[in-house]
Amino acid sequence: MSEQSAEGGVRRRPKDRKQQILAHARDLFVELGYHNVTMGAIASRVGIAPSALYRHFANKAVLLEAVIEDSFGDIAFPEGDASLELVLVDASALAVARPLGVLWSREARHLPEESQAALRDTLRQSAQGYVRLLQRDRPDLSAAHAELLAWGIQSVMASPSYRSVRISGSDHADALVRAGRAIAALPLDSGSGSGTGEGPAVGKTGLRPVSRRERLLLAANRLFAERGYHETSLDDIGAKADVTGPNLYGYFDNKAAVLKAVIERGTHSLWLDLEEALSRTEDPHEALVAVANAYVSRFAARPRLGRQLTGEPEIEQLAAGYQREYVAEWVALLQATRPELDRKTARLLIHIAMAVADDVIATRHLHTVAGFTAYLAAMIMAVLES
């Protein structure tokens, strides 16, 4: 069989053409986001004409579904006596080579509902694989605690998707293994979760502010996190906040202005928490623990915007500009606590820890674990100390 190349020539179609398309499409979806990728761009990356691409996939939605099905088909646990250490090594190598976390956290919402359900089932089965290994090695763990740690480990392996740190693949994989190992060994007992009571309330919105502007910001934060920026209109935000017509456009000229205000608000709240933590101690480790607890507490009861926007270049750049200095404060605290770490390694550990927090917080059924926020903060510290 032959096909037309992107340059207009005719050449024999390779036997692995479909796999090439899936690989390049996956990379583009992760890099740019579904809405910013066209079928033409995918064809160009593969080196074929768009007509050749359409012979394999009818449209971009069909291609995305095939990419996710192909990507997560590799997630499986060996049967028998495989050690947790071996599974962590294999999973870390796959995570660095094929960062997939952003596909399920951001792009899966574009799939049909039955495909989303199938993906959720795949992720649950993966988590259960970790649960089995954890309970085999640590028979003291309750089912709930084992599942919490399992999703933490799975989130470590998803972290390469969310933030970019320039580090060699082998060093990155080693860091993932150490972080996964540290979470697997984390003690979860009555002391770890003391004083926290139950996990944060799920599905409760509480009272709304009287201020229309505040209602708009709260509604935008929730809708951007749940649907994504491109799927949310300014009218959607106004309807959820019960602010419509001239009143809506009297506060914000467009959706981009709402996004900017939401990111500014979120970043300012993080800075307030950090400044409070720094003011209470002169010990860097104590301050780092306080900042980790504050980070978890702030986002545990409300949707986290940052992860859902990762990969949308214009938005990611805006958020990064506001949050770069905030992350630098974590880096400084971690290096003061662990002087042997260079800046790049410290930053990588912080990005892994934040990805774990965001991912586990987004896994809503885990919130029912008593002491959830304290345990999650302890998981963050385990990563930073790994």
XYZ file of C-alpha atoms in Angstrom:
386
model
C 0.000 0.000 0.000
C 1.132 3.570 -0.709
C 0.120 6.988 0.567
C 0.798 10.641 -0.098
C 3.398 12.333 2.087
C 2.999 15.818 3.545
C 5.338 17.046 0.804
C 3.088 15.634 -1.919
C 5.159 12.612 -2.915
C 4.008 9.010 -2.921
C 5.659 6.421 -0.721
C 4.928 2.965 0.639
C 2.923 2.991 3.868
C 4.915 1.507 6.767
C 3.324 -1.330 8.695
C 3.380 0.652 11.938
C 1.798 3.809 10.498
C -1.197 3.684 12.861
C 1.112 3.369 15.855
C 3.164 6.326 14.605
C 0.008 8.416 14.349
C -1.064 7.471 17.873
C 2.383 8.282 19.306
C 2.659 11.692 17.629
C -0.948 12.587 18.421
C -0.389 11.666 22.083
C 2.676 13.894 22.263
C 0.797 16.831 20.722
C -2.250 16.405 22.985
C 0.026 16.353 26.051
C 2.152 19.255 24.825
C -0.513 21.620 23.492
C -3.902 20.458 24.728
C -6.761 18.975 22.719
C -8.212 22.288 21.553
C -4.881 23.573 20.263
C -4.148 20.488 18.134
C -5.507 20.078 14.602
C -5.625 17.008 12.410
C -3.381 18.894 10.004
C -0.778 19.436 12.725
C -0.832 15.734 13.588
C -0.462 14.760 9.934
C 2.449 17.164 9.566
C 4.165 15.743 12.660
C 3.771 12.211 11.270
C 4.924 13.333 7.837
C 1.797 12.426 5.868
C -0.978 14.302 4.105
C -4.202 14.985 6.070
C -6.131 12.722 3.697
C -3.917 9.800 4.751
C -4.603 10.575 8.410
C -8.371 10.585 7.832
C -8.155 7.108 6.324
C -7.135 5.888 9.769
C -9.264 8.150 11.997
C -12.516 9.881 11.044
C -11.932 12.950 13.226
C -9.936 14.319 16.125
C -12.339 13.018 18.780
C -12.022 9.471 17.454
C -8.241 9.865 17.388
C -8.137 11.111 20.988
C -10.175 8.112 22.112
C -7.755 5.773 20.320
C -4.744 7.572 21.832
C -6.050 7.216 25.384
C -7.065 3.592 24.876
C -3.629 2.789 23.434
C -1.718 4.775 26.074
C -3.399 3.249 29.101
C -3.428 -0.251 27.673
C 0.137 -0.597 28.989
C -0.947 -0.057 32.586
C -0.940 -3.535 34.075
C 0.512 -5.272 37.097
C 2.468 -8.498 36.829
C 0.872 -11.445 38.507
C 2.675 -13.536 41.077
C 5.621 -12.515 43.216
C 6.661 -9.222 41.599
C 8.084 -6.840 44.195
C 6.815 -3.314 44.728
C 10.336 -2.070 43.998
C 10.332 -3.724 40.573
C 6.914 -2.299 39.757
C 8.073 1.194 40.787
C 11.150 0.933 38.555
C 9.090 -0.193 35.570
C 6.361 2.395 36.172
C 8.856 5.250 36.541
C 10.568 4.371 33.261
C 7.201 4.365 31.473
C 6.141 7.611 33.187
C 9.231 9.486 32.012
C 9.098 8.049 28.494
C 5.356 8.527 28.052
C 3.912 11.148 30.425
C 0.230 10.227 30.535
C -1.224 11.844 33.638
C -2.408 14.926 31.821
C -4.399 12.755 29.399
C -6.680 11.481 32.148
C -6.808 14.693 34.195
C -7.372 17.145 31.333
C -8.176 15.487 28.018
C -10.380 12.569 29.112
C -13.324 14.922 29.553
C -13.522 15.127 25.731
C -14.297 11.397 25.536
C -17.785 9.865 25.397
C -19.091 8.993 28.845
C -18.671 5.249 28.337
C -15.013 5.762 27.388
C -14.471 7.965 30.450
C -15.966 5.210 32.595
C -13.655 2.639 31.012
C -10.627 4.831 31.723
C -11.684 5.339 35.330
C -11.969 1.576 35.658
C -8.444 1.165 34.245
C -7.064 3.637 36.787
C -8.904 1.897 39.632
C -7.449 -1.428 38.568
C -3.978 0.127 38.508
C -4.493 1.530 42.005
C -5.705 -1.871 43.190
C -2.473 -3.363 41.895
C -0.551 -1.077 44.229
C -3.013 -1.875 47.032
C -2.288 -5.598 46.714
C 1.465 -5.040 46.842
C 1.205 -2.649 49.774
C -0.981 -4.957 51.829
C 1.265 -7.912 51.060
C 4.315 -5.995 52.321
C 2.455 -4.183 55.105
C -0.352 -6.381 56.445
C -0.970 -3.786 59.161
C -2.463 -1.373 56.613
C -6.228 -1.035 56.515
C -7.906 -1.197 53.107
C -8.627 2.556 53.211
C -5.044 3.473 54.096
C -3.618 1.134 51.479
C -5.844 2.705 48.826
C -4.816 6.221 49.849
C -1.130 5.334 49.573
C -1.762 3.512 46.288
C -3.317 6.570 44.680
C -0.426 8.634 46.037
C 2.079 6.352 44.319
C 0.036 6.418 41.124
C 0.036 10.220 41.296
C 3.830 10.235 41.601
C 4.000 8.319 38.336
C 1.583 10.773 36.704
C 3.608 13.823 37.772
C 5.917 14.115 34.707
C 2.882 15.283 32.692
C 2.133 18.345 34.734
C 5.313 20.358 35.078
C 8.563 20.415 33.186
C 11.921 20.256 34.922
C 15.021 19.933 32.770
C 16.666 16.834 34.147
C 17.928 13.621 32.593
C 15.423 10.830 32.105
C 17.327 8.444 34.370
C 17.587 11.003 37.185
C 13.890 11.808 36.818
C 12.968 8.121 36.962
C 15.168 7.623 40.028
C 13.409 10.512 41.766
C 10.013 8.950 40.982
C 11.124 5.608 42.419
C 12.387 7.253 45.617
C 9.163 9.245 45.982
C 7.002 6.169 45.400
C 9.078 4.173 47.868
C 8.737 6.916 50.492
C 4.944 7.022 50.152
C 4.746 3.229 50.309
C 6.640 3.263 53.630
C 4.679 6.151 55.162
C 3.208 5.210 58.559
C -0.526 5.851 58.717
C -1.687 5.490 62.277
C -3.855 7.399 64.701
C -1.024 9.802 65.422
C -0.491 10.795 61.784
C -4.061 11.917 61.400
C -4.741 13.209 64.900
C -6.644 16.416 65.292
C -8.005 16.463 61.746
C -11.349 14.756 62.218
C -13.038 13.658 59.028
C -11.913 14.550 55.546
C -13.179 17.774 53.981
C -16.802 17.988 52.968
C -17.446 16.830 49.425
C -20.151 18.349 47.244
C -21.080 21.139 49.683
C -20.841 24.658 48.337
C -21.956 26.549 51.453
C -23.244 30.096 51.418
C -22.458 32.396 48.534
C -21.073 35.921 48.960
C -23.326 38.896 48.332
C -20.713 40.509 46.075
C -21.430 39.752 42.413
C -17.743 39.935 41.534
C -16.859 37.365 44.191
C -19.618 35.054 42.993
C -18.279 35.319 39.457
C -14.761 34.416 40.577
C -15.961 31.420 42.600
C -18.104 30.190 39.713
C -15.269 30.653 37.212
C -12.790 28.767 39.380
C -15.161 25.823 39.664
C -16.205 25.741 36.007
C -12.658 26.133 34.669
C -11.561 23.258 36.897
C -14.483 20.989 36.029
C -14.858 21.692 32.300
C -11.651 23.388 31.225
C -11.121 26.923 29.978
C -12.198 26.387 26.372
C -15.442 24.614 27.258
C -16.535 27.400 29.613
C -18.098 30.595 28.306
C -18.470 33.906 30.073
C -22.253 33.376 29.970
C -21.788 29.982 31.675
C -19.911 31.712 34.477
C -22.570 34.385 34.791
C -25.387 31.831 34.882
C -23.703 29.813 37.655
C -23.091 32.990 39.660
C -26.597 34.332 38.920
C -25.065 37.436 37.349
C -26.249 38.144 33.811
C -26.550 40.845 31.174
C -24.949 44.252 31.745
C -24.048 43.313 35.317
C -21.811 40.523 34.038
C -19.890 42.616 31.533
C -19.677 45.467 34.010
C -17.197 43.375 36.040
C -15.210 41.617 33.314
C -14.798 42.469 29.653
C -14.139 38.902 28.568
C -13.330 35.384 29.738
C -9.577 36.026 29.643
C -10.007 38.808 32.202
C -11.908 36.425 34.481
C -9.148 33.837 34.178
C -6.488 36.401 35.049
C -8.423 37.438 38.155
C -8.951 33.797 39.215
C -5.236 33.000 38.901
C -4.275 36.179 40.762
C -6.708 35.331 43.566
C -5.429 31.781 43.909
C -1.805 32.873 43.925
C -2.427 35.571 46.522
C -4.092 33.032 48.819
C -1.042 30.775 48.546
C 1.231 33.672 49.440
C -0.860 34.510 52.512
C -0.547 30.911 53.712
C 3.185 30.879 53.071
C 3.782 34.167 54.859
C 1.802 32.892 57.857
C 3.931 29.734 57.974
C 7.193 31.681 57.738
C 6.149 34.088 60.491
C 5.630 31.311 63.031
C 9.062 29.682 63.046
C 12.720 30.205 62.261
C 13.202 26.516 61.472
C 13.027 25.787 57.697
C 11.750 22.230 58.187
C 8.914 23.365 60.470
C 8.028 26.054 57.948
C 8.019 23.539 55.089
C 5.668 21.246 57.031
C 3.380 24.202 57.735
C 3.365 25.261 54.075
C 2.565 21.705 52.942
C -0.327 21.500 55.408
C -1.643 24.881 54.283
C -1.407 23.901 50.599
C -3.430 20.748 51.169
C -5.997 22.432 53.416
C -6.595 25.252 50.948
C -7.323 23.028 47.964
C -8.866 19.963 49.590
C -12.367 21.418 49.801
C -12.458 23.185 46.422
C -11.408 22.394 42.854
C -7.795 22.965 41.927
C -7.502 25.052 38.780
C -3.833 24.729 37.872
C -3.662 21.100 36.795
C -6.658 21.329 34.469
C -5.054 24.252 32.616
C -1.677 22.620 32.161
C -0.812 22.299 28.503
C -2.884 25.257 27.251
C 0.127 27.444 26.388
C -1.304 30.931 26.788
C -2.900 30.024 30.122
C 0.025 28.008 31.420
C 2.348 30.925 30.728
C 0.073 33.304 32.639
C -0.191 30.981 35.649
C 3.541 30.239 35.658
C 4.340 33.923 35.772
C 2.298 34.357 38.943
C 3.433 31.164 40.670
C 7.135 30.981 39.797
C 8.241 32.979 42.836
C 5.891 31.033 45.100
C 7.466 27.735 44.033
C 10.893 29.323 44.536
C 10.004 29.797 48.221
C 9.363 26.063 48.535
C 12.699 25.425 46.826
C 14.500 27.689 49.302
C 12.876 25.982 52.293
C 13.644 22.506 50.963
C 17.277 23.354 50.227
C 17.646 24.881 53.698
C 16.230 21.643 55.121
C 18.302 19.419 52.812
C 21.510 21.283 51.857
C 22.729 18.318 49.788
C 20.073 18.979 47.131
C 20.882 21.153 44.144
C 18.224 23.587 42.996
C 17.092 21.480 40.050
C 16.536 18.363 42.156
C 14.753 20.344 44.867
C 12.446 21.869 42.269
C 11.701 18.443 40.785
C 10.738 17.043 44.187
C 8.455 19.998 44.817
C 6.741 19.547 41.471
C 6.217 15.846 42.199
C 4.809 16.690 45.636
C 2.400 19.292 44.262
C 1.254 16.895 41.542
C 0.528 14.276 44.216
C -1.492 16.818 46.195
C -3.484 17.943 43.161
C -4.112 14.406 41.911
C -5.130 12.892 45.237
C -7.353 15.868 46.043
C -9.075 15.373 42.676
C -9.785 11.725 43.593
C -12.865 12.622 45.565
C -13.719 9.252 47.105
C -10.452 9.364 49.073
C -11.748 12.356 51.037
C -13.836 9.995 53.159
C -10.671 8.638 54.816
C -10.537 10.039 58.353
C -7.536 12.336 58.682
C -7.343 12.786 54.904
C -5.696 16.224 54.892
C -3.080 15.307 57.496
C -2.208 12.106 55.662
C -1.920 13.906 52.331
C 0.339 16.553 53.859
C 2.473 13.722 55.262
C 2.654 12.217 51.769
C 3.917 15.548 50.419
C 6.624 15.650 53.067
C 7.552 12.024 52.339
C 8.152 12.993 48.698
C 10.203 16.056 49.652
C 12.317 14.000 52.049
C 12.833 11.081 49.635
